[in-house]
Amino acid sequence: MHLSIKIFIALVLSVIFGLVTGPDAVPFIKWWIAPIGTMFINLIKMMIVPVVFSSLIVGMTSIGDTNKLGRIGIKTVAIYLVTTAIAILIGFAVAGLLHPGVGMSLPTDAAVKVKEAPSIMQVFVAMIPANPIASMAKADILPTIVFALFVGVGIIQVGGKRAQQLISFFDACAEVCYKIINMIMQISPIGVFCLLLPVVAENGPSVLLPLLSVIACMAIGSVIHAVGVYSTLARVWGGHSPMKFFSGMSEAMMIAFTTCSSAGTLPVNMKNVQEKLGVSREVTSFVLPLGATINMDGTSVYMGVCSLFIANVFGIDLSFGQMAMIVLTGTLASIGTAGVPGAGLIMLAMVLQSVGLPLEGLALVAGIDRVLDMFRTCLNITGDAAVACVINETEKKYNQAA
Ligand code: ASP
């Protein structure tokens, strides 16, 4: 049986078991099942830094030309920013039609602590690793990318036999990483089951039903963005039919859905995009790690939906200017958000603050954030892959024309 079908079955089973067992079984599930899920996610996370570092160096040195690298970089970031802004607008449109939160009142104990979001300058400063080993130890992807870029450029400049030895070394490292990821993926159905069961058992219908309209907006917005934007990118510029694109992405999408971490899904996404969608290692190794941290379309749909939802709950009418401000801050905020569970809530706080919407509204969203995070993360990583396909195809055409 195909691995993605096995993962899908595990996903469905975990939902059924979670709903049947209910809250009474939560202590048992937390004690015995959840740790197995954590072991699985740790196995994947174990591969993030090795695979990003080694394959980025191999990718860069095989591009071998810093102009080309610059061109790919600018194109990638431009598409990332445009799709992010479109995602926020889709969030607005869906929430504007379905009016989540109208007539709802705030619970009296509404208060939620959210870590302070970093400023945009802090994000840029944090990209430069003062100590690359420390950044790698913390699995901070952006500084790791920056360090790998420098090592890659250094190797290109040294050139010759000595450079070749290093390239062969990193090439072998990358190969070994992909083999290990393959092994880990063999147990992914068990991992997915053990990760999702505790979430479903804990967030039963009583938690989700009152805010069903927000969840529905998020789900509908995600589907519209995936079908509208990614199908178009894949078909028109990415060289794949939407069917081929989404079936190629299915494993990574399900892992993202259950882990709620773009960074955690990165090794699986890199493997899928190369093996199932035929994207070159150069492009994959550069576009996907960058996307896992700076491209968050799902989180952007969420910001559109939730800011309108919170405005509705407080009976505030958002002006056109405020909406434009949300698109701008949301798009910029997405650059600095780590691809980890719950990061979107911090971004939402930043966006609400930028237009003066009450932060108390976060308390409502926080209760169902884990469920919203599943949709966001799934869309986040799919967006990265769609852009990787586009860059791969357009670069191929550029090279043929040159
Ligand atoms: N969990 C998301 C991700 O890893 C970020 C977010 O919370 O929106 O992509």
mmCIF file of C-alpha atoms and ligand atoms in Angstrom:
data_model
loop_
_atom_site.group_PDB
_atom_site.id
_atom_site.type_symbol
_atom_site.label_atom_id
_atom_site.label_comp_id
_atom_site.label_asym_id
_atom_site.label_seq_id
_atom_site.Cartn_x
_atom_site.Cartn_y
_atom_site.Cartn_z
ATOM 1 C CA MET A 1 0.000 0.000 0.000
ATOM 2 C CA HIS A 2 1.181 3.519 -0.848
ATOM 3 C CA LEU A 3 2.692 5.385 2.126
ATOM 4 C CA SER A 4 0.416 8.424 1.776
ATOM 5 C CA ILE A 5 -2.642 6.137 1.919
ATOM 6 C CA LYS A 6 -1.303 4.553 5.108
ATOM 7 C CA ILE A 7 -0.753 8.007 6.633
ATOM 8 C CA PHE A 8 -4.259 9.022 5.606
ATOM 9 C CA ILE A 9 -5.753 5.933 7.250
ATOM 10 C CA ALA A 10 -3.776 6.714 10.428
ATOM 11 C CA LEU A 11 -5.128 10.249 10.340
ATOM 12 C CA VAL A 12 -8.742 9.098 9.997
ATOM 13 C CA LEU A 13 -8.317 6.435 12.695
ATOM 14 C CA SER A 14 -6.856 8.945 15.151
ATOM 15 C CA VAL A 15 -9.855 11.246 14.621
ATOM 16 C CA ILE A 16 -12.325 8.383 15.127
ATOM 17 C CA PHE A 17 -10.527 7.044 18.224
ATOM 18 C CA GLY A 18 -10.146 10.551 19.631
ATOM 19 C CA LEU A 19 -13.848 11.276 19.294
ATOM 20 C CA VAL A 20 -14.943 7.872 20.630
ATOM 21 C CA THR A 21 -12.664 7.833 23.663
ATOM 22 C CA GLY A 22 -13.367 11.435 24.687
ATOM 23 C CA PRO A 23 -11.904 13.466 27.581
ATOM 24 C CA ASP A 24 -11.832 10.567 30.112
ATOM 25 C CA ALA A 25 -9.108 8.838 28.202
ATOM 26 C CA VAL A 26 -6.964 12.000 27.920
ATOM 27 C CA PRO A 27 -4.598 11.175 30.860
ATOM 28 C CA PHE A 28 -3.957 7.683 29.447
ATOM 29 C CA ILE A 29 -3.415 9.028 25.946
ATOM 30 C CA LYS A 30 -1.110 11.770 27.210
ATOM 31 C CA TRP A 31 0.950 9.317 29.219
ATOM 32 C CA TRP A 32 1.249 6.428 26.752
ATOM 33 C CA ILE A 33 0.458 7.611 23.239
ATOM 34 C CA ALA A 34 1.613 11.249 23.032
ATOM 35 C CA PRO A 35 5.285 10.415 23.841
ATOM 36 C CA ILE A 36 5.444 8.098 20.821
ATOM 37 C CA GLY A 37 4.241 11.006 18.687
ATOM 38 C CA THR A 38 6.922 13.196 20.224
ATOM 39 C CA MET A 39 9.570 10.575 19.427
ATOM 40 C CA PHE A 40 8.447 10.561 15.801
ATOM 41 C CA ILE A 41 8.506 14.337 15.458
ATOM 42 C CA ASN A 42 11.920 14.430 17.149
ATOM 43 C CA LEU A 43 13.204 11.948 14.575
ATOM 44 C CA ILE A 44 12.169 14.261 11.755
ATOM 45 C CA LYS A 45 13.476 17.354 13.554
ATOM 46 C CA MET A 46 16.796 15.572 14.048
ATOM 47 C CA MET A 47 17.270 15.842 10.283
ATOM 48 C CA ILE A 48 16.424 19.541 9.804
ATOM 49 C CA VAL A 49 19.872 21.069 10.283
ATOM 50 C CA PRO A 50 21.897 18.281 8.604
ATOM 51 C CA VAL A 51 19.701 18.169 5.505
ATOM 52 C CA VAL A 52 19.334 21.945 5.146
ATOM 53 C CA PHE A 53 23.018 22.608 5.654
ATOM 54 C CA SER A 54 24.438 19.858 3.479
ATOM 55 C CA SER A 55 21.990 20.096 0.608
ATOM 56 C CA LEU A 56 22.122 23.893 0.509
ATOM 57 C CA ILE A 57 25.903 23.790 0.110
ATOM 58 C CA VAL A 58 25.642 21.120 -2.577
ATOM 59 C CA GLY A 59 22.865 23.080 -4.292
ATOM 60 C CA MET A 60 24.829 26.304 -4.265
ATOM 61 C CA THR A 61 28.049 24.837 -5.475
ATOM 62 C CA SER A 62 26.274 23.087 -8.323
ATOM 63 C CA ILE A 63 24.657 26.394 -9.311
ATOM 64 C CA GLY A 64 28.188 27.709 -9.099
ATOM 65 C CA ASP A 65 27.269 31.238 -10.147
ATOM 66 C CA THR A 66 26.370 33.939 -7.647
ATOM 67 C CA ASN A 67 24.383 35.943 -10.251
ATOM 68 C CA LYS A 68 22.112 32.995 -10.832
ATOM 69 C CA LEU A 69 21.748 32.544 -7.101
ATOM 70 C CA GLY A 70 20.771 36.202 -6.720
ATOM 71 C CA ARG A 71 18.199 35.879 -9.509
ATOM 72 C CA ILE A 72 16.649 32.783 -7.914
ATOM 73 C CA GLY A 73 16.637 34.501 -4.518
ATOM 74 C CA ILE A 74 14.856 37.638 -5.730
ATOM 75 C CA LYS A 75 12.300 35.650 -7.741
ATOM 76 C CA THR A 76 11.605 33.356 -4.793
ATOM 77 C CA VAL A 77 11.112 36.129 -2.249
ATOM 78 C CA ALA A 78 8.936 38.142 -4.675
ATOM 79 C CA ILE A 79 6.564 35.210 -5.309
ATOM 80 C CA TYR A 80 6.496 34.421 -1.588
ATOM 81 C CA LEU A 81 5.452 37.968 -0.704
ATOM 82 C CA VAL A 82 2.796 38.217 -3.417
ATOM 83 C CA THR A 83 1.171 34.883 -2.505
ATOM 84 C CA THR A 84 1.236 35.883 1.162
ATOM 85 C CA ALA A 85 -0.634 39.114 0.451
ATOM 86 C CA ILE A 86 -3.187 37.236 -1.709
ATOM 87 C CA ALA A 87 -3.706 34.776 1.167
ATOM 88 C CA ILE A 88 -4.615 37.588 3.589
ATOM 89 C CA LEU A 89 -7.098 38.967 1.058
ATOM 90 C CA ILE A 90 -8.677 35.524 0.664
ATOM 91 C CA GLY A 91 -8.990 35.352 4.468
ATOM 92 C CA PHE A 92 -10.770 38.718 4.435
ATOM 93 C CA ALA A 93 -13.075 37.681 1.602
ATOM 94 C CA VAL A 94 -14.176 34.421 3.230
ATOM 95 C CA ALA A 95 -14.679 36.006 6.657
ATOM 96 C CA GLY A 96 -16.445 38.943 5.000
ATOM 97 C CA LEU A 97 -18.950 36.534 3.467
ATOM 98 C CA LEU A 98 -19.483 34.216 6.434
ATOM 99 C CA HIS A 99 -19.353 36.869 9.208
ATOM 100 C CA PRO A 100 -17.775 34.732 11.976
ATOM 101 C CA GLY A 101 -18.169 36.206 15.476
ATOM 102 C CA VAL A 102 -21.172 38.430 14.768
ATOM 103 C CA GLY A 103 -23.392 38.409 17.862
ATOM 104 C CA MET A 104 -20.786 36.570 19.940
ATOM 105 C CA SER A 105 -19.681 37.986 23.276
ATOM 106 C CA LEU A 106 -16.367 37.679 25.014
ATOM 107 C CA PRO A 107 -15.968 35.400 28.064
ATOM 108 C CA THR A 108 -15.367 37.472 31.197
ATOM 109 C CA ASP A 109 -12.056 35.759 31.992
ATOM 110 C CA ALA A 110 -10.713 36.525 28.544
ATOM 111 C CA ALA A 111 -7.018 37.085 28.875
ATOM 112 C CA VAL A 112 -4.198 35.423 27.093
ATOM 113 C CA LYS A 113 -0.468 35.787 27.345
ATOM 114 C CA VAL A 114 1.292 36.042 24.046
ATOM 115 C CA LYS A 115 5.034 36.330 23.647
ATOM 116 C CA GLU A 116 6.024 39.661 22.177
ATOM 117 C CA ALA A 117 6.589 39.571 18.439
ATOM 118 C CA PRO A 118 10.044 40.667 17.229
ATOM 119 C CA SER A 119 10.311 43.908 15.237
ATOM 120 C CA ILE A 120 11.219 43.642 11.574
ATOM 121 C CA MET A 121 14.739 44.994 12.227
ATOM 122 C CA GLN A 122 15.262 42.420 14.976
ATOM 123 C CA VAL A 123 14.358 39.756 12.435
ATOM 124 C CA PHE A 124 17.016 41.000 10.008
ATOM 125 C CA VAL A 125 19.628 41.219 12.771
ATOM 126 C CA ALA A 126 18.802 37.682 13.920
ATOM 127 C CA MET A 127 19.428 36.366 10.399
ATOM 128 C CA ILE A 128 23.182 36.861 10.822
ATOM 129 C CA PRO A 129 24.542 34.166 13.097
ATOM 130 C CA ALA A 130 27.108 35.466 15.587
ATOM 131 C CA ASN A 131 27.769 31.833 16.363
ATOM 132 C CA PRO A 132 26.624 29.463 13.615
ATOM 133 C CA ILE A 133 27.039 26.390 15.792
ATOM 134 C CA ALA A 134 24.692 27.912 18.376
ATOM 135 C CA SER A 135 22.147 28.697 15.636
ATOM 136 C CA MET A 136 22.360 25.148 14.352
ATOM 137 C CA ALA A 137 22.062 23.777 17.874
ATOM 138 C CA LYS A 138 18.811 25.703 18.248
ATOM 139 C CA ALA A 139 17.736 24.684 14.728
ATOM 140 C CA ASP A 140 17.268 28.333 13.760
ATOM 141 C CA ILE A 141 16.785 27.969 10.057
ATOM 142 C CA LEU A 142 17.402 31.493 8.718
ATOM 143 C CA PRO A 143 20.856 31.963 10.313
ATOM 144 C CA THR A 144 21.739 28.404 9.302
ATOM 145 C CA ILE A 145 20.829 29.262 5.699
ATOM 146 C CA VAL A 146 22.941 32.411 5.844
ATOM 147 C CA PHE A 147 25.946 30.492 7.164
ATOM 148 C CA ALA A 148 25.518 27.761 4.545
ATOM 149 C CA LEU A 149 25.356 30.485 1.868
ATOM 150 C CA PHE A 150 28.692 31.863 3.023
ATOM 151 C CA VAL A 151 30.296 28.420 3.141
ATOM 152 C CA GLY A 152 28.925 27.730 -0.363
ATOM 153 C CA VAL A 153 30.303 30.981 -1.758
ATOM 154 C CA GLY A 154 33.642 30.259 -0.036
ATOM 155 C CA ILE A 155 33.820 26.833 -1.657
ATOM 156 C CA ILE A 156 32.992 28.265 -5.092
ATOM 157 C CA GLN A 157 35.728 30.871 -4.713
ATOM 158 C CA VAL A 158 38.372 28.376 -3.576
ATOM 159 C CA GLY A 159 37.520 26.131 -6.548
ATOM 160 C CA GLY A 160 39.728 23.322 -7.851
ATOM 161 C CA LYS A 161 40.543 20.023 -6.246
ATOM 162 C CA ARG A 162 40.291 21.125 -2.639
ATOM 163 C CA ALA A 163 36.826 22.564 -3.170
ATOM 164 C CA GLN A 164 35.819 19.386 -4.974
ATOM 165 C CA GLN A 165 36.724 17.305 -1.930
ATOM 166 C CA LEU A 166 34.395 19.356 0.251
ATOM 167 C CA ILE A 167 31.608 19.262 -2.324
ATOM 168 C CA SER A 168 31.844 15.458 -2.518
ATOM 169 C CA PHE A 169 31.750 15.316 1.268
ATOM 170 C CA PHE A 170 28.604 17.444 1.569
ATOM 171 C CA ASP A 171 27.031 15.623 -1.363
ATOM 172 C CA ALA A 172 27.503 12.325 0.457
ATOM 173 C CA CYS A 173 26.116 13.887 3.655
ATOM 174 C CA ALA A 174 22.991 15.063 1.809
ATOM 175 C CA GLU A 175 22.498 11.602 0.282
ATOM 176 C CA VAL A 176 22.767 9.990 3.715
ATOM 177 C CA CYS A 177 20.263 12.517 5.127
ATOM 178 C CA TYR A 178 17.689 11.640 2.468
ATOM 179 C CA LYS A 179 18.173 7.931 3.163
ATOM 180 C CA ILE A 180 17.583 8.500 6.885
ATOM 181 C CA ILE A 181 14.469 10.579 6.142
ATOM 182 C CA ASN A 182 13.213 7.692 4.004
ATOM 183 C CA MET A 183 13.662 5.315 6.927
ATOM 184 C CA ILE A 184 11.886 7.665 9.326
ATOM 185 C CA MET A 185 8.976 8.039 6.927
ATOM 186 C CA GLN A 186 8.360 4.305 7.044
ATOM 187 C CA ILE A 187 6.978 4.681 10.551
ATOM 188 C CA SER A 188 5.122 7.921 9.790
ATOM 189 C CA PRO A 189 1.625 6.352 9.957
ATOM 190 C CA ILE A 190 2.291 5.360 13.585
ATOM 191 C CA GLY A 191 3.790 8.769 14.303
ATOM 192 C CA VAL A 192 0.834 10.598 12.791
ATOM 193 C CA PHE A 193 -1.641 8.498 14.759
ATOM 194 C CA CYS A 194 0.166 9.143 18.052
ATOM 195 C CA LEU A 195 0.492 12.862 17.372
ATOM 196 C CA LEU A 196 -3.091 13.479 16.362
ATOM 197 C CA LEU A 197 -4.971 11.266 18.824
ATOM 198 C CA PRO A 198 -4.159 13.433 21.890
ATOM 199 C CA VAL A 199 -5.181 16.586 20.003
ATOM 200 C CA VAL A 200 -8.562 15.158 18.969
ATOM 201 C CA ALA A 201 -9.259 13.636 22.397
ATOM 202 C CA GLU A 202 -8.443 16.923 24.137
ATOM 203 C CA ASN A 203 -10.204 19.255 21.712
ATOM 204 C CA GLY A 204 -13.517 17.453 21.596
ATOM 205 C CA PRO A 205 -16.691 18.907 20.065
ATOM 206 C CA SER A 206 -17.348 21.037 23.188
ATOM 207 C CA VAL A 207 -14.183 23.050 22.510
ATOM 208 C CA LEU A 208 -14.649 23.327 18.783
ATOM 209 C CA LEU A 209 -18.393 23.799 18.236
ATOM 210 C CA PRO A 210 -18.752 27.365 19.558
ATOM 211 C CA LEU A 211 -16.111 28.549 17.158
ATOM 212 C CA LEU A 212 -17.069 26.365 14.251
ATOM 213 C CA SER A 213 -17.584 29.413 12.028
ATOM 214 C CA VAL A 214 -13.935 30.474 12.421
ATOM 215 C CA ILE A 215 -12.707 26.947 11.730
ATOM 216 C CA ALA A 216 -14.987 26.765 8.680
ATOM 217 C CA CYS A 217 -13.640 30.100 7.362
ATOM 218 C CA MET A 218 -10.078 28.869 7.842
ATOM 219 C CA ALA A 219 -10.778 25.556 6.091
ATOM 220 C CA ILE A 220 -12.638 27.197 3.187
ATOM 221 C CA GLY A 221 -9.991 29.925 2.818
ATOM 222 C CA SER A 222 -7.238 27.290 2.763
ATOM 223 C CA VAL A 223 -8.983 25.261 0.081
ATOM 224 C CA ILE A 224 -9.631 28.362 -2.049
ATOM 225 C CA HIS A 225 -5.985 29.435 -1.770
ATOM 226 C CA ALA A 226 -4.678 25.937 -2.507
ATOM 227 C CA VAL A 227 -6.984 25.332 -5.458
ATOM 228 C CA GLY A 228 -6.887 28.878 -6.830
ATOM 229 C CA VAL A 229 -3.315 29.977 -6.292
ATOM 230 C CA TYR A 230 -1.276 26.751 -6.097
ATOM 231 C CA SER A 231 -3.093 24.954 -8.897
ATOM 232 C CA THR A 232 -2.502 27.991 -11.095
ATOM 233 C CA LEU A 233 1.178 28.247 -10.102
ATOM 234 C CA ALA A 234 1.687 24.511 -10.623
ATOM 235 C CA ARG A 235 -0.103 24.375 -13.969
ATOM 236 C CA VAL A 236 0.908 27.654 -15.606
ATOM 237 C CA TRP A 237 4.513 28.040 -14.450
ATOM 238 C CA GLY A 238 5.348 24.892 -12.475
ATOM 239 C CA GLY A 239 4.963 22.281 -15.203
ATOM 240 C CA HIS A 240 2.566 20.042 -13.246
ATOM 241 C CA SER A 241 -1.144 19.349 -13.360
ATOM 242 C CA PRO A 242 -2.840 20.231 -10.057
ATOM 243 C CA MET A 243 -3.605 16.507 -9.563
ATOM 244 C CA LYS A 244 0.049 15.546 -9.891
ATOM 245 C CA PHE A 245 1.104 18.430 -7.664
ATOM 246 C CA PHE A 246 -1.266 17.662 -4.803
ATOM 247 C CA SER A 247 -0.794 13.898 -4.952
ATOM 248 C CA GLY A 248 2.982 14.420 -4.938
ATOM 249 C CA MET A 249 2.591 16.644 -1.902
ATOM 250 C CA SER A 250 0.163 14.463 0.027
ATOM 251 C CA GLU A 251 2.677 12.906 2.459
ATOM 252 C CA ALA A 252 4.249 16.224 3.415
ATOM 253 C CA MET A 253 0.815 17.872 3.692
ATOM 254 C CA MET A 254 -0.391 15.241 6.145
ATOM 255 C CA ILE A 255 2.782 15.459 8.206
ATOM 256 C CA ALA A 256 2.363 19.258 8.331
ATOM 257 C CA PHE A 257 -1.284 18.883 9.294
ATOM 258 C CA THR A 258 -0.423 16.672 12.250
ATOM 259 C CA THR A 259 2.813 18.284 13.435
ATOM 260 C CA CYS A 260 1.780 21.942 12.972
ATOM 261 C CA SER A 261 5.390 22.769 12.174
ATOM 262 C CA SER A 262 6.721 23.884 8.779
ATOM 263 C CA ALA A 263 10.260 23.559 10.081
ATOM 264 C CA GLY A 264 9.521 20.059 11.379
ATOM 265 C CA THR A 265 8.024 19.065 8.019
ATOM 266 C CA LEU A 266 10.937 20.504 6.052
ATOM 267 C CA PRO A 267 12.957 17.284 5.630
ATOM 268 C CA VAL A 268 9.861 15.423 4.377
ATOM 269 C CA ASN A 269 8.895 18.307 2.101
ATOM 270 C CA MET A 270 12.403 18.435 0.606
ATOM 271 C CA LYS A 271 12.297 14.717 -0.104
ATOM 272 C CA ASN A 272 8.775 14.838 -1.614
ATOM 273 C CA VAL A 273 9.453 17.830 -3.822
ATOM 274 C CA GLN A 274 12.559 16.214 -5.302
ATOM 275 C CA GLU A 275 11.307 12.672 -5.627
ATOM 276 C CA LYS A 276 7.662 13.202 -6.512
ATOM 277 C CA LEU A 277 7.697 16.564 -8.289
ATOM 278 C CA GLY A 278 11.089 16.303 -9.925
ATOM 279 C CA VAL A 279 12.447 19.613 -8.641
ATOM 280 C CA SER A 280 16.248 19.809 -8.751
ATOM 281 C CA ARG A 281 18.263 19.625 -5.557
ATOM 282 C CA GLU A 282 19.685 23.115 -6.137
ATOM 283 C CA VAL A 283 16.243 24.676 -6.173
ATOM 284 C CA THR A 284 14.769 22.504 -3.417
ATOM 285 C CA SER A 285 17.616 23.116 -1.038
ATOM 286 C CA PHE A 286 17.369 26.865 -1.394
ATOM 287 C CA VAL A 287 13.658 27.578 -1.891
ATOM 288 C CA LEU A 288 12.141 25.245 0.708
ATOM 289 C CA PRO A 289 14.223 26.115 3.806
ATOM 290 C CA LEU A 290 13.707 29.790 3.006
ATOM 291 C CA GLY A 291 9.976 29.211 2.582
ATOM 292 C CA ALA A 292 9.674 27.263 5.835
ATOM 293 C CA THR A 293 10.549 30.452 7.666
ATOM 294 C CA ILE A 294 9.490 33.347 5.470
ATOM 295 C CA ASN A 295 6.524 32.053 3.478
ATOM 296 C CA MET A 296 3.376 31.512 5.494
ATOM 297 C CA ASP A 297 0.285 31.620 3.301
ATOM 298 C CA GLY A 298 -1.805 29.548 5.700
ATOM 299 C CA THR A 299 -0.887 31.832 8.563
ATOM 300 C CA SER A 300 -1.850 34.763 6.365
ATOM 301 C CA VAL A 301 -5.307 33.366 5.582
ATOM 302 C CA TYR A 302 -5.637 32.934 9.355
ATOM 303 C CA MET A 303 -4.683 36.555 9.984
ATOM 304 C CA GLY A 304 -7.301 37.763 7.515
ATOM 305 C CA VAL A 305 -10.006 35.545 9.003
ATOM 306 C CA CYS A 306 -9.150 36.163 12.665
ATOM 307 C CA SER A 307 -8.751 39.914 12.472
ATOM 308 C CA LEU A 308 -12.188 40.207 10.878
ATOM 309 C CA PHE A 309 -13.591 37.719 13.411
ATOM 310 C CA ILE A 310 -12.223 39.701 16.364
ATOM 311 C CA ALA A 311 -13.477 42.958 14.858
ATOM 312 C CA ASN A 312 -16.942 41.349 14.557
ATOM 313 C CA VAL A 313 -16.922 40.135 18.175
ATOM 314 C CA PHE A 314 -16.157 43.674 19.363
ATOM 315 C CA GLY A 315 -18.582 45.245 16.912
ATOM 316 C CA ILE A 316 -15.809 47.188 15.150
ATOM 317 C CA ASP A 317 -16.037 48.006 11.438
ATOM 318 C CA LEU A 318 -12.616 47.770 9.812
ATOM 319 C CA SER A 319 -11.895 50.622 7.417
ATOM 320 C CA PHE A 320 -10.224 50.078 4.049
ATOM 321 C CA GLY A 321 -7.061 51.679 5.453
ATOM 322 C CA GLN A 322 -7.009 49.285 8.397
ATOM 323 C CA MET A 323 -7.392 46.320 6.070
ATOM 324 C CA ALA A 324 -4.527 47.583 3.907
ATOM 325 C CA MET A 325 -2.442 47.934 7.074
ATOM 326 C CA ILE A 326 -3.241 44.333 8.047
ATOM 327 C CA VAL A 327 -2.096 43.107 4.611
ATOM 328 C CA LEU A 328 1.132 45.085 4.930
ATOM 329 C CA THR A 329 2.026 44.140 8.511
ATOM 330 C CA GLY A 330 0.859 40.563 7.969
ATOM 331 C CA THR A 331 3.059 40.154 4.898
ATOM 332 C CA LEU A 332 6.090 41.624 6.680
ATOM 333 C CA ALA A 333 5.404 39.720 9.898
ATOM 334 C CA SER A 334 5.377 36.443 7.996
ATOM 335 C CA ILE A 335 9.090 36.885 7.244
ATOM 336 C CA GLY A 336 10.122 36.592 10.855
ATOM 337 C CA THR A 337 7.774 33.908 12.088
ATOM 338 C CA ALA A 338 9.374 30.603 12.919
ATOM 339 C CA GLY A 339 7.754 27.520 11.424
ATOM 340 C CA VAL A 340 6.790 26.110 14.808
ATOM 341 C CA PRO A 341 3.409 25.327 16.383
ATOM 342 C CA GLY A 342 1.536 28.385 17.608
ATOM 343 C CA ALA A 343 3.817 30.975 16.000
ATOM 344 C CA GLY A 344 0.876 32.388 14.057
ATOM 345 C CA LEU A 345 -0.840 33.499 17.260
ATOM 346 C CA ILE A 346 2.114 35.780 18.026
ATOM 347 C CA MET A 347 1.896 37.202 14.529
ATOM 348 C CA LEU A 348 -1.795 37.767 14.954
ATOM 349 C CA ALA A 349 -1.107 39.793 18.105
ATOM 350 C CA MET A 350 1.293 41.961 16.138
ATOM 351 C CA VAL A 351 -1.232 42.486 13.350
ATOM 352 C CA LEU A 352 -4.090 43.320 15.739
ATOM 353 C CA GLN A 353 -1.879 45.816 17.494
ATOM 354 C CA SER A 354 -0.937 47.539 14.245
ATOM 355 C CA VAL A 355 -4.576 48.513 13.618
ATOM 356 C CA GLY A 356 -5.647 48.962 17.232
ATOM 357 C CA LEU A 357 -7.888 45.902 17.470
ATOM 358 C CA PRO A 358 -8.307 44.626 21.066
ATOM 359 C CA LEU A 359 -5.801 41.942 22.041
ATOM 360 C CA GLU A 360 -8.384 40.371 24.376
ATOM 361 C CA GLY A 361 -9.882 38.794 21.249
ATOM 362 C CA LEU A 362 -6.870 36.502 21.123
ATOM 363 C CA ALA A 363 -8.276 34.563 24.055
ATOM 364 C CA LEU A 364 -11.120 33.315 21.874
ATOM 365 C CA VAL A 365 -8.828 32.223 19.075
ATOM 366 C CA ALA A 366 -6.226 30.707 21.427
ATOM 367 C CA GLY A 367 -8.687 28.004 22.535
ATOM 368 C CA ILE A 368 -8.910 26.565 19.035
ATOM 369 C CA ASP A 369 -5.501 27.629 17.813
ATOM 370 C CA ARG A 370 -4.132 24.111 17.525
ATOM 371 C CA VAL A 371 -6.879 23.157 15.090
ATOM 372 C CA LEU A 372 -6.440 26.330 13.038
ATOM 373 C CA ASP A 373 -2.690 25.681 13.070
ATOM 374 C CA MET A 374 -3.221 22.358 11.279
ATOM 375 C CA PHE A 375 -4.770 24.122 8.295
ATOM 376 C CA ARG A 376 -2.239 26.952 8.368
ATOM 377 C CA THR A 377 0.821 24.713 8.433
ATOM 378 C CA CYS A 378 -0.542 22.434 5.730
ATOM 379 C CA LEU A 379 -1.037 25.441 3.448
ATOM 380 C CA ASN A 380 2.292 27.009 4.469
ATOM 381 C CA ILE A 381 4.389 24.088 3.280
ATOM 382 C CA THR A 382 2.298 23.479 0.159
ATOM 383 C CA GLY A 383 2.959 27.095 -0.841
ATOM 384 C CA ASP A 384 6.698 26.590 -0.484
ATOM 385 C CA ALA A 385 6.529 23.540 -2.732
ATOM 386 C CA ALA A 386 4.415 25.302 -5.382
ATOM 387 C CA VAL A 387 6.990 28.097 -5.547
ATOM 388 C CA ALA A 388 9.817 25.535 -5.767
ATOM 389 C CA CYS A 389 8.104 24.009 -8.839
ATOM 390 C CA VAL A 390 7.756 27.453 -10.434
ATOM 391 C CA ILE A 391 11.403 28.368 -9.818
ATOM 392 C CA ASN A 392 12.539 24.982 -11.115
ATOM 393 C CA GLU A 393 10.590 25.278 -14.377
ATOM 394 C CA THR A 394 11.337 28.936 -15.045
ATOM 395 C CA GLU A 395 15.052 28.376 -14.401
ATOM 396 C CA LYS A 396 15.022 25.433 -16.814
ATOM 397 C CA LYS A 397 13.431 27.622 -19.498
ATOM 398 C CA TYR A 398 15.863 30.460 -18.749
ATOM 399 C CA ASN A 399 18.825 28.101 -19.135
ATOM 400 C CA GLN A 400 17.479 26.671 -22.390
ATOM 401 C CA ALA A 401 16.966 30.172 -23.780
ATOM 402 C CA ALA A 402 20.439 31.348 -22.660
HETATM 403 N N1 ASP B 1 2.665 26.432 12.785
HETATM 404 C C1 ASP B 1 2.883 27.230 11.616
HETATM 405 C C2 ASP B 1 4.023 26.671 10.804
HETATM 406 O O1 ASP B 1 4.871 26.001 11.335
HETATM 407 C C3 ASP B 1 3.133 28.672 11.925
HETATM 408 C C4 ASP B 1 1.913 29.238 12.559
HETATM 409 O O2 ASP B 1 1.692 29.024 13.742
HETATM 410 O O3 ASP B 1 1.125 29.864 11.840
HETATM 411 O O4 ASP B 1 4.096 26.904 9.633
#
